Short mmCIF file of N, CA and C in Angstrom, two decimals:
data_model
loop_
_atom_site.label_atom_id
_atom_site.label_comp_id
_atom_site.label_asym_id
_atom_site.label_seq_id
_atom_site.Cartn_x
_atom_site.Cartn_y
_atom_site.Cartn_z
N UNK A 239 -34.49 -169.85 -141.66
CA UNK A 239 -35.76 -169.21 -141.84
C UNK A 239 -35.54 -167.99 -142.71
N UNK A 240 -36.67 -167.80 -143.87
CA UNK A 240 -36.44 -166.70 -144.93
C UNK A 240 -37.74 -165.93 -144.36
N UNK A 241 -37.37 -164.53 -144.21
CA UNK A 241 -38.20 -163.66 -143.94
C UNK A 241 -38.03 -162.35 -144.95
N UNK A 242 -39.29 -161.79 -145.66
CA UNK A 242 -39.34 -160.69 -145.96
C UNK A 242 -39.67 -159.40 -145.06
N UNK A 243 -38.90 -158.43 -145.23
CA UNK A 243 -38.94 -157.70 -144.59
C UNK A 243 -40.13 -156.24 -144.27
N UNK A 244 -41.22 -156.19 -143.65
CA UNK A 244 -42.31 -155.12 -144.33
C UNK A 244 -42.05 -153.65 -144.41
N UNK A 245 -42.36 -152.95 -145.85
CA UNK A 245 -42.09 -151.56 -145.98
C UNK A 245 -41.94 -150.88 -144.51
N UNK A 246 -42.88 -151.23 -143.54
CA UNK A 246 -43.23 -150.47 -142.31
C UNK A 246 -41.64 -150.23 -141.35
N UNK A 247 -40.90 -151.72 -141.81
CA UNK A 247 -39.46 -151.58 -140.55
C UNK A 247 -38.83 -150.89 -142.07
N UNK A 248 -38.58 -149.96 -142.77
CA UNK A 248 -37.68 -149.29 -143.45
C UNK A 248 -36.94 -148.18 -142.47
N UNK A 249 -35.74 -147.86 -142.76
CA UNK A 249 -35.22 -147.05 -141.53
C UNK A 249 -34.99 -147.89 -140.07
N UNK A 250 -35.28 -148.94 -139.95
CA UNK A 250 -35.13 -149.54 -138.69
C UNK A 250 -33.39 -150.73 -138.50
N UNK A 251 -33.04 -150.45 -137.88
CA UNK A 251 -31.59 -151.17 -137.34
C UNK A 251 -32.00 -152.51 -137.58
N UNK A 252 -31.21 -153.27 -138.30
CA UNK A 252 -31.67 -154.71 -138.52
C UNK A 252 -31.52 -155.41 -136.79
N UNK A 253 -30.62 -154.80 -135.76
CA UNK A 253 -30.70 -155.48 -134.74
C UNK A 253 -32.16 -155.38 -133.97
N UNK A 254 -32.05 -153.99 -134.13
CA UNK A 254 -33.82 -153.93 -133.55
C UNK A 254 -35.02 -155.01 -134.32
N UNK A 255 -34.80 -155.06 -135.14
CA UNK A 255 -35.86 -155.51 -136.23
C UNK A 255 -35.83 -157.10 -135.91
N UNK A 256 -34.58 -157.54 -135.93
CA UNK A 256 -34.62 -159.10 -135.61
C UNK A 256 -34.93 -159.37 -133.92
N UNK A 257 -34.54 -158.85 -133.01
CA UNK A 257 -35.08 -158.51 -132.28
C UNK A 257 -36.64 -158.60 -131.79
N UNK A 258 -37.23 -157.96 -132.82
CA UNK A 258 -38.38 -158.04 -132.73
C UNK A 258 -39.55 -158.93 -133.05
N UNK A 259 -38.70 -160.04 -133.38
CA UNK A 259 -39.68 -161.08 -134.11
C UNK A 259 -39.42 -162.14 -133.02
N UNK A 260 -40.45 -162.98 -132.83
CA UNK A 260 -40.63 -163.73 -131.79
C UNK A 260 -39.81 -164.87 -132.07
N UNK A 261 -39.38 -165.14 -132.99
CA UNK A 261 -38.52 -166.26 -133.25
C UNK A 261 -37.02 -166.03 -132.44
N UNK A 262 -36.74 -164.99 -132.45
CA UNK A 262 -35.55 -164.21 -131.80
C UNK A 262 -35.71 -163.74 -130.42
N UNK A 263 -36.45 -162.38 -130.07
CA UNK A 263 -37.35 -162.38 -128.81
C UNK A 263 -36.54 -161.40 -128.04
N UNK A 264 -35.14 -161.39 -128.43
CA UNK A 264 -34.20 -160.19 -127.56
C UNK A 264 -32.76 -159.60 -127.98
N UNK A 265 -32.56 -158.47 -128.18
CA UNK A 265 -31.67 -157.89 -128.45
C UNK A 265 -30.18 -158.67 -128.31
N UNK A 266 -30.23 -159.06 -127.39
CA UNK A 266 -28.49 -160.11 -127.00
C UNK A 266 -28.98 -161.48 -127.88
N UNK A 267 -30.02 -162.05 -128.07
CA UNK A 267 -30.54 -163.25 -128.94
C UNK A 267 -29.92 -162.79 -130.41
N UNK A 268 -30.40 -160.94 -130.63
CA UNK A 268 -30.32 -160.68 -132.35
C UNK A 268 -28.57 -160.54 -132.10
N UNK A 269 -28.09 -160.36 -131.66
CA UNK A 269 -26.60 -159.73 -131.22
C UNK A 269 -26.04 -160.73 -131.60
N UNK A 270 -26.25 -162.02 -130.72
CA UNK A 270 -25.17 -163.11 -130.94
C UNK A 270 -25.58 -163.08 -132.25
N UNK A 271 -26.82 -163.54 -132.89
CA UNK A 271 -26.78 -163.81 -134.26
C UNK A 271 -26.01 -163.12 -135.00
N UNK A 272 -25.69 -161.79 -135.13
CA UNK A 272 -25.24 -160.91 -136.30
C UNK A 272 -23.74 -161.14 -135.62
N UNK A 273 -23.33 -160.94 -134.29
CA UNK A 273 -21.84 -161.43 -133.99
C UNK A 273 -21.15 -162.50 -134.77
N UNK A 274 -22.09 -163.73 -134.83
CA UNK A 274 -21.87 -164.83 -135.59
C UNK A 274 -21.51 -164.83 -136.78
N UNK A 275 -22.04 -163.84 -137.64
CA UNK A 275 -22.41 -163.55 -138.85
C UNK A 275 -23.42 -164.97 -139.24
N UNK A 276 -24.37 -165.16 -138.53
CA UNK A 276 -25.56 -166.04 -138.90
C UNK A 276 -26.59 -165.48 -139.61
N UNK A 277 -26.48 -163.89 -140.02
CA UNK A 277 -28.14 -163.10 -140.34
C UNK A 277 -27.19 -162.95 -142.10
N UNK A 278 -28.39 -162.83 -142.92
CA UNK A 278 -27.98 -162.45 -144.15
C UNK A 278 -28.84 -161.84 -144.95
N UNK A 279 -28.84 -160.58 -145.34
CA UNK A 279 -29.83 -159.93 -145.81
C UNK A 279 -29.44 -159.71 -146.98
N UNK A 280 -30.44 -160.12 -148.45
CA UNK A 280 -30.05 -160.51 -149.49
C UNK A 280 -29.08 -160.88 -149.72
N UNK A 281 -28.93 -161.81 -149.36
CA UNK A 281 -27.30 -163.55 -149.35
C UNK A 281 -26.30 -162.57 -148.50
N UNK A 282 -25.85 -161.57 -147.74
CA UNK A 282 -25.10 -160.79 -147.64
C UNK A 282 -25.17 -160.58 -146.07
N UNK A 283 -23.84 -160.44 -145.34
CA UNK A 283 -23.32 -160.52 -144.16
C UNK A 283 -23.71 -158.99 -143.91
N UNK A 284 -24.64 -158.70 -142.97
CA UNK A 284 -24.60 -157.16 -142.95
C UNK A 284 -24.37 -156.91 -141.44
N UNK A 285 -23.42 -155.43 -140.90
CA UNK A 285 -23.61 -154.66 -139.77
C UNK A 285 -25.03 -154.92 -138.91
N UNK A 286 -24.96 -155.10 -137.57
CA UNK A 286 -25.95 -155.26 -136.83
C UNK A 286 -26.88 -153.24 -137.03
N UNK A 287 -25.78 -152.43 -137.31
CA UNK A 287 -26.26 -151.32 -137.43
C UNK A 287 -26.69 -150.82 -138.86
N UNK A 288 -27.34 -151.78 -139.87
CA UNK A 288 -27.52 -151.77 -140.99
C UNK A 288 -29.16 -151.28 -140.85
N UNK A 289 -28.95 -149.82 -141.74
CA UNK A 289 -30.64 -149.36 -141.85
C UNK A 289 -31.33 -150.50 -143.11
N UNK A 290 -32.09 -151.18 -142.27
CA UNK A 290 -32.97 -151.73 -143.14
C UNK A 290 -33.55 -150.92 -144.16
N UNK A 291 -34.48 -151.33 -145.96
CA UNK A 291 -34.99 -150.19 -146.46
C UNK A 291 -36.74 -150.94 -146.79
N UNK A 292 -36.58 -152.15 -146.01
CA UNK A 292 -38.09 -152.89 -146.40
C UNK A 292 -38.04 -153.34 -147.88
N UNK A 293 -38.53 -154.82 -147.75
CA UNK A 293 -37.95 -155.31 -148.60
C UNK A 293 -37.27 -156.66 -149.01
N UNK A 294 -35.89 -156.35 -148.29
CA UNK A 294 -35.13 -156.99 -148.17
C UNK A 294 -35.86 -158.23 -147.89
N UNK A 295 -34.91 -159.79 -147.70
CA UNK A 295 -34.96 -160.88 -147.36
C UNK A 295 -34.14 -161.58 -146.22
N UNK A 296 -34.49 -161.18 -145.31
CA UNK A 296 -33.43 -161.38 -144.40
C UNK A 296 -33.56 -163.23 -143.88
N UNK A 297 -32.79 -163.91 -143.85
CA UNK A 297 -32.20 -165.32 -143.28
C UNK A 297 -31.30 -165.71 -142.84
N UNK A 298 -32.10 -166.79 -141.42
CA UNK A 298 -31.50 -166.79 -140.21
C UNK A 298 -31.85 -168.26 -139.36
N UNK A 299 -31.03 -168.52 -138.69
CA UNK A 299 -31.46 -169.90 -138.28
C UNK A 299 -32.03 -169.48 -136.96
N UNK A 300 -33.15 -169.54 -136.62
CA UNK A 300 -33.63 -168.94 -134.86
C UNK A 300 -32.94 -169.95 -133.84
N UNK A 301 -32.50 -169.04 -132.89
CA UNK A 301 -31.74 -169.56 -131.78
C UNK A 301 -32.24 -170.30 -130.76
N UNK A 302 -31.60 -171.18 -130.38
CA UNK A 302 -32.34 -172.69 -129.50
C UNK A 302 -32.77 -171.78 -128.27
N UNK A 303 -33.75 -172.01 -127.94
CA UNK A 303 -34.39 -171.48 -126.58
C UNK A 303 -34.20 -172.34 -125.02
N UNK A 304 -33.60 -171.93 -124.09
CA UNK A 304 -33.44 -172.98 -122.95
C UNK A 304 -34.97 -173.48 -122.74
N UNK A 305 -35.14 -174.78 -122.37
CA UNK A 305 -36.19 -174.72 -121.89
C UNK A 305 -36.17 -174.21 -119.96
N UNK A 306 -37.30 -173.69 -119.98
CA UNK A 306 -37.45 -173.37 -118.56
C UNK A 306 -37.35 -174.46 -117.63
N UNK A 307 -36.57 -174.35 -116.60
CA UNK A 307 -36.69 -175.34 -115.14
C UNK A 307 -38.18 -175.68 -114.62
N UNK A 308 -38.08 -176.11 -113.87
CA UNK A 308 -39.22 -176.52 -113.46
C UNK A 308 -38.68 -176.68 -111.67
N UNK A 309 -40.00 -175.76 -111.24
CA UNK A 309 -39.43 -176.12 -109.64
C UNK A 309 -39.71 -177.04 -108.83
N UNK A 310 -38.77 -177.43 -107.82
CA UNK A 310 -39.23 -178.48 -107.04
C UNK A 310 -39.63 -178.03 -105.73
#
């Protein structure tokens, strides 16, 4: 998935930022990703502590979601 990034997250931690998109949904979700080195912001392996500047193009494959149990 290719996402542009909006002027508004400039200054923002790319972990927070991926994080924040519902495709992702949680901080340990954006974590493993950038652990992986799965995130790439303009073709480029960046620090989970990378100040975004808006803009950018960040791409990423969103992470498989468990499905929920179901109770008996």
């Amino acid at each position: 998935m290719k996402q542009r990034v909006p002027d508004a997250a400039a200054g923002e931690r790319l972990d927070r930022y991926l994080a924040s998109l519902p495709e992702v949904g949680s901080r340990t979700a954006a974590e493993r990703l950038l652990t992986g080195r799965q995130v790439l912001v303009d073709g480029e392996s960046r620090a989970k502590s990378h100040r975004l500047t808006g803009g950018e193009e960040v791409e990423f494959d969103p992470p498989e979601r468990a499905a929920p149990e179901l109770a008996r």
